[in-house]
XYZ file of C-alpha atoms in Angstrom:
673
model
C 160.559 62.167 44.559
C 161.500 63.617 40.840
C 164.339 65.614 42.624
C 166.136 62.486 44.115
C 165.145 59.387 41.989
C 165.509 61.067 38.509
C 168.841 62.119 39.423
C 171.645 59.414 39.751
C 174.293 61.270 41.568
C 171.623 62.751 43.691
C 170.141 59.527 44.682
C 173.832 58.032 45.244
C 174.587 60.580 47.834
C 171.338 60.180 49.519
C 171.935 56.337 50.014
C 175.653 57.260 51.203
C 174.404 59.511 53.799
C 171.670 57.080 54.889
C 172.256 54.973 57.715
C 169.313 52.736 56.878
C 169.817 49.063 55.476
C 167.539 46.689 53.675
C 165.888 44.512 56.365
C 162.911 42.882 54.762
C 162.013 41.927 51.038
C 160.225 44.998 49.988
C 159.414 43.826 46.625
C 157.887 40.905 47.943
C 155.589 43.123 50.346
C 154.415 45.053 47.590
C 153.670 42.477 45.350
C 151.634 40.862 48.508
C 149.884 44.128 48.991
C 148.391 44.170 45.332
C 146.975 40.434 45.957
C 145.125 41.930 49.134
C 143.233 44.101 46.548
C 142.375 41.132 44.395
C 140.813 39.445 47.008
C 138.683 42.318 47.684
C 136.912 42.200 44.234
C 133.248 42.211 43.721
C 131.460 41.010 40.853
C 132.395 38.741 38.050
C 136.022 38.238 38.606
C 138.686 39.156 35.508
C 140.803 36.260 34.312
C 143.456 38.119 35.834
C 142.407 37.625 39.439
C 144.955 35.381 40.976
C 142.882 34.347 44.469
C 142.108 30.777 43.722
C 139.635 30.839 46.433
C 137.415 33.837 45.136
C 134.931 33.464 42.560
C 131.704 35.735 41.465
C 129.947 37.710 43.745
C 127.548 40.940 43.961
C 126.612 39.943 40.540
C 123.141 41.513 40.867
C 124.420 44.567 42.099
C 122.309 47.484 40.569
C 119.583 45.484 39.308
C 117.267 47.438 41.958
C 117.779 50.512 40.115
C 117.886 49.275 36.691
C 121.787 49.318 36.289
C 124.979 47.349 36.339
C 126.643 48.339 39.430
C 128.863 45.590 39.513
C 132.497 45.452 40.128
C 134.675 47.577 42.611
C 136.061 46.443 45.810
C 134.312 45.088 49.106
C 135.531 47.349 52.040
C 137.017 45.372 54.493
C 136.302 42.326 56.221
C 132.524 42.853 55.381
C 131.128 42.778 52.012
C 129.614 46.490 51.672
C 130.594 48.750 48.702
C 131.152 51.948 50.337
C 132.235 54.225 47.761
C 133.704 56.857 50.004
C 136.843 54.996 51.703
C 137.014 53.058 48.204
C 137.707 56.222 46.213
C 140.052 57.548 48.919
C 141.855 54.300 48.661
C 142.323 54.732 44.709
C 143.419 58.218 45.021
C 145.970 57.121 47.572
C 147.278 54.266 45.739
C 147.518 56.398 42.553
C 149.673 59.116 44.395
C 152.047 56.529 45.750
C 152.065 55.031 42.393
C 152.916 58.630 40.635
C 155.599 59.240 43.068
C 157.238 56.266 43.275
C 156.279 54.375 39.933
C 160.060 53.285 39.878
C 159.682 51.238 42.721
C 156.574 49.268 41.101
C 158.744 48.857 37.800
C 161.489 47.348 39.854
C 159.342 45.081 41.513
C 157.556 43.854 38.377
C 154.118 45.263 39.773
C 153.401 48.216 37.418
C 151.009 46.327 35.308
C 149.497 44.457 38.239
C 148.835 47.724 39.709
C 147.190 49.440 36.690
C 144.856 46.436 36.646
C 143.617 46.539 39.830
C 143.074 50.402 39.699
C 141.067 50.190 36.515
C 138.933 47.550 38.144
C 137.834 49.949 40.135
C 137.837 53.211 38.174
C 135.649 51.328 35.740
C 132.748 50.399 38.640
C 132.771 54.418 39.520
C 132.166 55.115 35.659
C 129.319 52.769 36.242
C 128.097 54.531 39.324
C 128.255 57.883 37.284
C 125.482 57.271 34.832
C 124.650 60.841 34.356
C 126.510 64.341 35.425
C 124.482 64.739 38.588
C 123.889 61.153 39.627
C 126.371 59.325 41.432
C 125.912 55.875 43.387
C 127.945 56.169 46.484
C 127.284 52.718 48.042
C 125.874 49.221 47.438
C 124.411 47.506 50.447
C 123.616 48.129 53.923
C 126.228 47.502 56.529
C 123.835 47.799 59.729
C 120.609 45.875 58.406
C 122.043 43.530 56.116
C 125.749 43.073 55.405
C 127.202 42.537 58.949
C 124.395 40.062 59.933
C 126.118 37.455 57.652
C 129.512 36.201 58.531
C 130.010 34.211 55.313
C 131.819 34.391 52.267
C 131.423 37.022 49.656
C 130.082 34.413 47.197
C 127.216 33.655 49.288
C 125.447 37.414 49.174
C 123.860 36.301 46.018
C 122.628 32.965 47.318
C 121.381 33.436 50.979
C 117.516 34.138 50.747
C 117.835 35.969 53.833
C 120.691 38.308 52.712
C 118.187 40.109 50.055
C 118.881 42.272 47.471
C 121.869 44.701 47.978
C 120.326 48.223 47.652
C 122.042 50.668 45.605
C 122.218 54.356 47.148
C 122.473 57.233 44.753
C 123.572 61.268 45.194
C 121.120 63.466 43.598
C 120.986 67.027 43.260
C 118.059 66.991 45.971
C 120.453 64.359 47.747
C 124.005 65.810 47.945
C 127.457 64.350 49.072
C 129.963 66.795 48.266
C 132.850 64.724 50.111
C 131.994 61.514 48.052
C 131.590 63.307 44.760
C 134.905 65.527 45.202
C 137.036 62.388 46.670
C 135.934 60.230 43.406
C 136.677 63.129 41.016
C 140.412 63.020 42.657
C 140.591 59.212 42.224
C 139.525 59.723 38.409
C 141.593 62.406 37.874
C 144.618 60.835 39.470
C 143.978 57.781 37.265
C 143.802 59.614 34.389
C 147.101 60.660 34.681
C 148.371 57.033 34.970
C 146.550 55.950 31.859
C 147.211 59.101 29.882
C 150.060 57.328 27.797
C 148.904 53.779 27.644
C 145.188 54.300 27.343
C 144.876 58.002 26.221
C 141.157 57.101 25.210
C 140.519 55.571 28.712
C 142.211 58.484 30.300
C 140.047 60.897 28.667
C 137.040 59.257 29.978
C 138.353 59.102 33.485
C 139.160 63.031 33.178
C 135.456 63.535 31.984
C 133.693 61.799 34.817
C 136.081 63.516 37.032
C 135.277 67.195 36.077
C 131.463 66.405 35.990
C 131.755 64.661 39.499
C 133.526 67.662 40.891
C 131.211 70.033 39.444
C 128.174 68.082 40.757
C 129.820 67.948 44.281
C 130.711 71.523 44.377
C 127.528 72.837 42.895
C 125.210 70.775 45.178
C 126.926 70.720 48.552
C 125.960 68.558 51.464
C 127.160 65.612 53.726
C 126.211 62.244 51.939
C 125.404 60.341 54.979
C 123.074 63.573 56.250
C 121.824 65.274 53.146
C 122.392 62.530 50.987
C 120.569 59.995 53.213
C 123.330 57.215 52.618
C 123.386 54.671 55.164
C 127.185 55.149 56.446
C 126.503 56.563 59.697
C 128.639 54.509 62.303
C 130.746 53.116 59.484
C 132.085 55.860 57.291
C 130.261 59.025 58.303
C 131.666 62.417 57.267
C 132.137 65.660 59.279
C 132.724 67.960 56.568
C 133.565 68.280 52.902
C 136.000 71.470 52.679
C 138.830 69.279 52.589
C 137.712 67.342 49.267
C 136.652 70.541 47.295
C 140.478 71.077 47.794
C 141.728 67.660 47.566
C 139.501 67.000 44.206
C 140.399 70.421 42.605
C 144.026 69.738 43.316
C 144.170 66.554 41.542
C 142.193 67.950 38.515
C 145.033 70.571 38.335
C 147.532 67.873 38.231
C 145.443 66.044 35.574
C 144.748 69.079 33.515
C 147.478 71.994 34.411
C 144.423 74.425 34.046
C 145.123 77.361 36.581
C 141.321 77.466 37.719
C 141.794 74.258 39.516
C 144.685 75.485 41.692
C 143.126 78.527 42.215
C 139.877 76.826 43.330
C 142.141 74.395 45.652
C 143.747 77.234 47.485
C 140.376 79.176 47.754
C 139.097 75.872 49.354
C 142.191 75.250 51.518
C 141.341 75.136 55.091
C 144.157 74.983 58.059
C 143.472 71.616 60.119
C 144.530 71.117 63.648
C 147.502 69.266 62.523
C 146.694 66.455 65.149
C 145.655 63.457 62.820
C 146.598 61.680 59.268
C 145.909 61.647 55.837
C 142.612 59.135 56.044
C 139.417 58.496 54.383
C 137.721 61.316 55.931
C 140.344 64.048 56.126
C 142.416 65.153 53.211
C 143.753 68.082 54.797
C 147.191 66.537 55.185
C 147.785 65.626 51.909
C 146.365 69.001 50.719
C 149.217 70.683 52.704
C 151.754 68.543 51.161
C 150.526 68.760 47.476
C 150.389 72.676 47.616
C 153.723 72.736 49.167
C 155.142 70.900 46.342
C 153.077 72.757 43.404
C 153.356 76.238 44.860
C 156.272 76.186 46.956
C 154.475 78.700 49.113
C 156.071 79.057 52.938
C 152.606 78.690 54.540
C 151.936 75.322 53.040
C 155.096 74.170 53.785
C 154.802 75.508 57.412
C 151.660 73.507 57.806
C 152.654 70.413 56.454
C 156.150 70.375 58.809
C 153.923 71.317 61.966
C 151.885 68.435 61.060
C 154.799 66.106 60.371
C 156.808 67.398 63.498
C 153.885 66.277 65.345
C 154.045 62.609 64.603
C 158.021 62.333 65.630
C 159.095 61.337 68.748
C 158.257 64.011 71.291
C 156.131 65.997 68.640
C 152.757 65.016 70.303
C 151.817 61.690 68.870
C 152.159 58.949 71.189
C 155.034 56.222 70.907
C 155.023 52.959 72.100
C 158.261 51.158 73.506
C 158.947 49.403 70.427
C 158.868 52.407 68.388
C 155.007 52.660 67.068
C 153.840 55.900 66.281
C 150.294 55.351 67.771
C 147.589 57.524 67.109
C 144.454 55.726 67.999
C 143.498 52.406 69.041
C 141.333 51.744 65.845
C 143.634 51.117 63.093
C 146.592 52.166 64.408
C 149.155 50.833 61.853
C 146.906 52.346 59.133
C 147.471 56.217 60.758
C 151.356 55.160 60.999
C 151.479 54.241 57.542
C 149.412 57.269 56.213
C 151.809 59.466 58.038
C 154.557 57.720 56.596
C 153.327 58.014 53.041
C 153.098 61.991 53.583
C 156.421 62.151 54.920
C 158.371 60.690 52.392
C 156.473 62.330 49.403
C 157.230 65.909 51.247
C 160.833 64.993 52.268
C 161.527 63.687 48.785
C 160.054 66.891 46.813
C 160.476 69.826 49.432
C 163.643 71.329 50.349
C 163.824 70.933 54.302
C 166.237 70.426 56.670
C 164.285 67.850 58.153
C 164.676 65.513 54.875
C 166.440 62.692 57.024
C 164.091 62.809 59.909
C 161.049 62.684 57.905
C 162.504 59.991 55.691
C 163.685 57.622 59.077
C 160.270 58.385 60.700
C 158.692 56.415 57.757
C 161.259 53.616 57.272
C 160.845 53.108 61.172
C 157.187 52.639 61.049
C 157.141 50.330 57.738
C 159.768 48.122 59.362
C 157.527 48.105 62.698
C 154.679 46.934 60.441
C 156.604 44.086 58.744
C 158.166 42.759 61.716
C 160.787 44.852 63.445
C 158.789 45.220 66.615
C 159.072 43.694 70.257
C 156.893 40.823 69.328
C 159.283 39.921 66.094
C 156.596 39.225 64.251
C 154.924 40.714 60.831
C 151.606 42.691 61.183
C 150.711 41.996 57.675
C 149.083 38.959 56.476
C 150.852 35.832 54.580
C 154.384 37.981 54.632
C 157.280 37.907 57.152
C 157.890 35.968 60.264
C 154.535 34.395 62.248
C 152.237 36.536 60.255
C 148.607 37.059 61.633
C 146.259 34.134 60.429
C 143.036 35.458 61.970
C 141.946 38.837 60.513
C 138.695 40.000 61.375
C 137.642 38.863 57.191
C 134.760 36.623 56.272
C 136.263 35.185 53.176
C 139.654 34.428 54.474
C 138.009 32.659 57.605
C 135.268 30.947 55.048
C 133.046 29.695 57.791
C 129.990 27.409 56.598
C 127.736 27.970 59.521
C 128.038 31.866 59.595
C 129.891 31.777 62.734
C 133.290 33.876 63.465
C 134.351 30.861 65.783
C 133.798 28.184 63.436
C 136.230 26.922 62.167
C 138.525 27.779 64.899
C 141.553 28.133 62.170
C 141.082 30.282 59.311
C 140.712 28.222 56.023
C 142.414 30.472 53.654
C 145.596 32.729 53.506
C 145.239 36.125 52.750
C 148.342 38.015 51.069
C 149.427 41.299 51.888
C 146.947 42.679 54.366
C 147.791 45.383 56.691
C 146.335 44.522 60.033
C 144.637 47.382 61.993
C 147.468 47.025 64.625
C 147.889 47.120 68.598
C 145.154 49.174 70.167
C 147.185 50.830 72.939
C 150.834 52.187 72.501
C 152.031 49.428 74.411
C 153.254 47.133 71.497
C 150.640 44.493 72.625
C 148.845 42.902 69.589
C 146.442 39.822 70.322
C 144.944 37.808 67.553
C 141.077 37.985 67.972
C 139.000 37.704 64.863
C 135.748 39.530 66.710
C 138.384 42.396 67.474
C 137.948 44.467 64.374
C 139.656 47.442 65.715
C 142.914 45.496 66.057
C 142.515 42.937 63.552
C 140.528 44.107 60.628
C 141.749 44.873 57.198
C 140.509 47.198 54.514
C 141.212 48.665 51.439
C 142.344 52.097 52.944
C 144.728 50.533 55.275
C 146.542 49.021 52.671
C 146.706 52.461 50.253
C 149.301 54.598 51.904
C 151.401 51.577 53.114
C 151.751 50.045 49.314
C 153.017 53.522 48.462
C 155.531 53.540 51.220
C 156.570 49.986 49.872
C 157.510 51.268 46.550
C 159.557 53.854 48.008
C 161.394 51.301 50.077
C 162.007 49.335 46.885
C 163.701 52.383 45.272
C 165.828 52.765 48.022
C 166.617 49.085 49.482
C 165.576 46.726 46.456
C 163.266 43.735 46.566
C 162.212 41.273 44.391
C 158.847 39.721 43.919
C 158.335 35.965 44.475
C 158.460 33.740 41.352
C 155.287 31.838 40.208
C 153.658 33.519 43.077
C 150.856 32.772 44.037
C 150.103 29.150 43.563
C 146.519 27.834 43.907
C 145.567 26.743 47.333
C 144.995 23.224 47.978
C 141.602 22.721 48.944
C 140.493 21.331 52.101
C 137.495 19.263 53.021
C 134.456 20.884 51.356
C 131.774 18.270 50.916
C 131.031 15.447 53.043
C 128.259 13.189 54.835
C 127.415 13.256 58.300
C 125.296 10.152 59.249
C 123.656 8.366 62.098
C 121.323 5.364 62.553
C 117.943 6.270 63.039
C 116.273 2.810 63.463
C 117.949 -0.458 63.081
C 115.768 -3.555 62.940
C 115.617 -7.394 62.024
C 114.789 -6.609 58.181
C 115.461 -2.928 57.653
C 118.242 -0.212 58.205
C 117.351 3.341 58.499
C 120.053 6.294 58.162
C 119.844 10.178 58.647
C 122.567 10.947 56.102
C 123.353 15.327 56.277
C 124.901 16.301 52.724
C 127.256 18.972 53.846
C 128.363 21.756 51.614
C 131.382 23.308 53.711
C 132.945 24.808 50.099
C 135.547 27.125 50.284
C 137.653 27.042 46.985
C 135.792 29.092 46.201
C 132.461 28.962 47.997
C 129.646 27.636 45.747
C 126.254 25.902 45.453
C 126.203 22.474 43.602
C 123.979 21.836 40.617
C 123.396 18.283 41.682
C 124.177 16.472 45.177
C 124.037 13.029 45.544
C 125.314 10.391 48.125
C 125.475 6.542 47.897
C 125.021 4.419 50.750
C 126.419 0.981 49.781
C 125.262 -2.676 51.162
C 126.059 -6.136 51.084
C 123.117 -8.285 50.183
C 125.227 -11.570 50.340
C 122.762 -13.124 53.076
C 119.723 -11.883 51.431
C 120.957 -13.668 48.111
C 121.625 -16.582 50.308
C 117.870 -16.685 51.559
C 116.895 -16.481 47.839
C 116.104 -12.819 47.561
C 117.400 -10.562 44.707
C 118.274 -6.732 44.482
C 114.638 -6.037 42.974
C 113.303 -7.363 46.502
C 114.890 -4.611 48.604
C 112.775 -1.681 49.058
C 113.979 2.169 49.249
C 112.128 4.971 51.201
C 113.847 8.402 51.362
C 112.262 11.460 52.880
C 113.186 14.852 54.031
C 115.497 17.214 51.964
C 115.226 14.721 48.821
C 114.724 11.458 47.182
C 116.404 8.151 45.671
C 117.778 8.427 41.998
C 116.008 4.974 41.593
C 113.597 3.083 43.521
C 115.600 -0.011 43.478
C 119.362 -0.676 44.613
C 122.060 -0.154 41.772
C 124.747 -2.573 41.132
C 128.313 -1.493 42.291
C 130.103 -5.268 42.260
C 127.578 -8.205 41.549
C 130.296 -10.472 41.998
C 130.631 -9.119 45.645
C 126.890 -8.770 45.859
C 127.448 -5.050 46.700
C 124.889 -2.556 45.669
C 123.844 0.979 46.680
C 121.012 3.216 47.329
C 121.593 6.863 45.514
C 119.870 9.802 47.254
C 119.638 13.309 45.728
C 118.830 16.906 47.232
C 115.846 18.632 46.195
C 116.848 21.730 44.270
C 115.158 24.112 46.552
C 116.788 22.671 49.621
C 120.419 22.267 48.090
C 122.853 23.387 50.710
C 125.166 26.138 50.604
C 127.859 27.682 53.033
C 125.568 30.247 54.668
C 124.723 29.450 58.027
C 123.861 26.533 60.624
C 120.538 25.938 58.779
C 121.954 26.314 55.315
C 124.881 24.377 55.046
C 123.618 20.575 54.986
C 120.518 19.027 54.032
C 119.044 16.015 55.686
C 117.628 13.144 53.921
C 116.658 9.834 55.780
C 116.874 6.701 54.032
C 115.380 3.046 54.605
C 116.686 0.004 53.049
C 114.286 -3.032 53.745
C 113.552 -6.678 52.886
C 109.825 -7.523 52.948
C 108.329 -8.137 56.435
C 108.104 -11.819 55.952
C 111.739 -12.163 55.100
C 113.773 -14.509 57.466
C 115.603 -12.816 60.006
C 118.653 -14.338 58.652
C 118.288 -12.564 55.138
C 119.198 -9.630 56.964
C 122.861 -8.491 58.117
C 123.578 -4.848 58.224
C 126.947 -5.320 60.057
C 128.621 -6.036 56.840
C 127.635 -3.312 54.587
C 130.387 -0.830 53.608
C 128.316 1.957 54.766
C 127.010 0.648 58.091
C 130.408 0.680 59.479
C 131.360 2.878 62.031
C 127.891 4.450 62.440
C 125.709 4.691 65.596
C 123.079 6.801 67.174
C 125.323 10.043 67.131
C 125.823 12.287 64.269
C 129.074 12.016 62.721
C 131.173 12.373 59.597
C 130.992 9.006 57.696
C 133.803 8.473 55.022
C 131.939 5.366 54.026
C 129.052 7.240 52.465
C 130.779 9.123 49.620
C 129.150 12.075 48.384
C 129.240 13.540 44.875
C 129.032 17.123 43.026
C 127.691 17.046 39.762
C 128.346 13.301 39.610
C 131.922 13.516 40.582
C 133.039 11.557 43.546
C 134.056 14.807 46.131
C 134.109 13.475 49.881
C 134.463 10.171 51.193
C 135.351 6.820 49.832
C 133.704 3.914 47.699
C 133.989 0.428 48.330
C 137.882 -0.624 46.817
C 138.173 2.829 46.262
C 139.727 5.871 47.781
C 143.163 4.071 48.310
C 146.113 4.639 46.039
C 145.932 1.924 42.929
C 148.874 -0.356 42.675
C 149.685 -1.943 39.243
C 150.000 -5.723 38.955
C 151.722 -7.463 35.775
C 154.516 -9.606 35.293
C 157.674 -8.502 33.255
C 159.899 -10.909 31.543
C 163.283 -10.699 33.073
C 166.444 -10.320 30.925
C 169.176 -13.100 31.846
C 170.589 -12.444 35.116
C 167.640 -10.390 36.586
C 164.999 -11.658 39.103
C 161.446 -11.406 38.197
C 159.661 -8.560 39.169
C 155.941 -8.749 40.552
C 153.976 -5.728 41.487
C 149.998 -6.188 42.284
C 147.638 -3.943 40.402
C 143.912 -3.273 41.287
C 142.574 -1.078 38.623
C 138.931 -0.846 40.061
C 138.893 2.561 41.435
C 137.646 5.187 38.763
C 138.456 8.555 40.781
C 140.802 9.361 43.762
C 139.310 10.849 47.047
C 139.682 14.472 45.553
C 137.141 13.211 42.746
C 139.939 13.788 40.110
C 139.365 11.091 37.497
C 142.072 8.194 37.477
C 143.577 6.707 34.242
C 146.127 4.107 33.570
C 148.597 3.925 31.217
C 152.043 2.094 30.915
C 154.781 1.087 28.633
């Protein structure tokens, strides 16, 4: 873009010749795309993470090998840290940033970008403890992660999930494509941080050089020779393209001729019929070599590839204008081809400049909503955006079921969907259809660079004070039913539910209160100490006796607490709730008239069917979190009498200050002047 953007006169002429006009707020789209990457963060989250429903996850990563391998990104809708596509995502993001930094600056996203990239490059440094060792993956998708449809925060909690295994590449278990792609990611990042943090830039470059040398010297495919369990997910067919790709980025970072010579020596002409993706960097190589060397053979290869992506060139086009390569992640391919088209046309003199430019603009507009469905295909952006992506965290099921709940519980910002599965513009929201509905870090990588370029041409501003924290929905509740109802006792089954999602978490202490009115017992000569409490199941009572709530009204309660080793968590049908059976009774010789459960606050509405009971409140670490208490839960009103001034009528407002907290568990205080 240097020959266009750095020259105001040339840019002005270019814009005057363009028939394209702004249609979307590209600044907002860029802002939200970066937020998607914060959604994907693993490890102990930084204080700058802006996703209110996310928390720490994968905090034990690396312990199996005695290292700290926390950090990085969860790959897609799962929680595996696949190093190969993660590294490509970083390189592609960096390429777009280096070409179109002005777009990031204009949208006020430059610092956000740097923070998000550094989050992953820090992780890669951890994964490279010595020159010839690199941890290419954490967790296994087939035997472990993909069996658990639950929020990321639960991977450290669920006993059946197990320790996440760390997989290393070594001299005897090589993975050339991963080592060289990671070298490209770190080398490109070193350029970005060269001015703002030269020491960190130097560290990145040192690791990049070592990784490239490791990958070049000890050659092999990481999923075959390296034994990394990526077959069926991110398996690789060759590493020739990464040898050239890594060398090119080392050349750009160092200016050393040996790396350019190496890139040209390793360059292999592809079949032109795909796009720049995590597995094939050939199309990036031809564009970079065209720009760096100006040689006609690279330009011919690049244009042959880009021509294939034009209408009539070979790739299929939908009636609505989507360049459709394949059914799996079709929008990702269109965006990747768009970024290479823009970078090439902005840097290489070609009579096809306008054609390549217009192709890219049409594809990003299609994704943002300019399509026959008149809807956005980016989550949280535009008109009628998708709400059911194949993403465990965004869905936030408490029962490990993609069908429960029906609607997703969170808004995910800025994630590019897989897109239509055929070249017919049809897009069906189906959470279980991962080919069309999954989102991934590599899907957004080139797309984000395209957005930055659109900001430079068409403008766009980020949303102010965004994002705001989500308002939490129902998280902790009690389900209850009557087990046994007799003349001198009532036994209820109380299922204490943990459906937390803001974020998903485990309580340190979880209690519930069952409120009873013992007026009839008092009238028969009994006191609260005459009532017996028996609890069994997943917990016990916190006191052997009823505890007073409102002595004047004879309202008491029995409190039950879940045992530590049976604490529920939102990780499955058998894990998200714990049952405690509670019996409240009078002595067997008590007269029948001394017992009447019908006036008990917590008995109201109960029967033999298990259902949510608002009148059996639940407490997390001593704070009312769900349900309501007697004479509580409604908005308190004030009662006082004001002495009116002459000519005014008296003002009277009733006031009940008995509530100690509102239904959300927030403490209520009262003050007035």
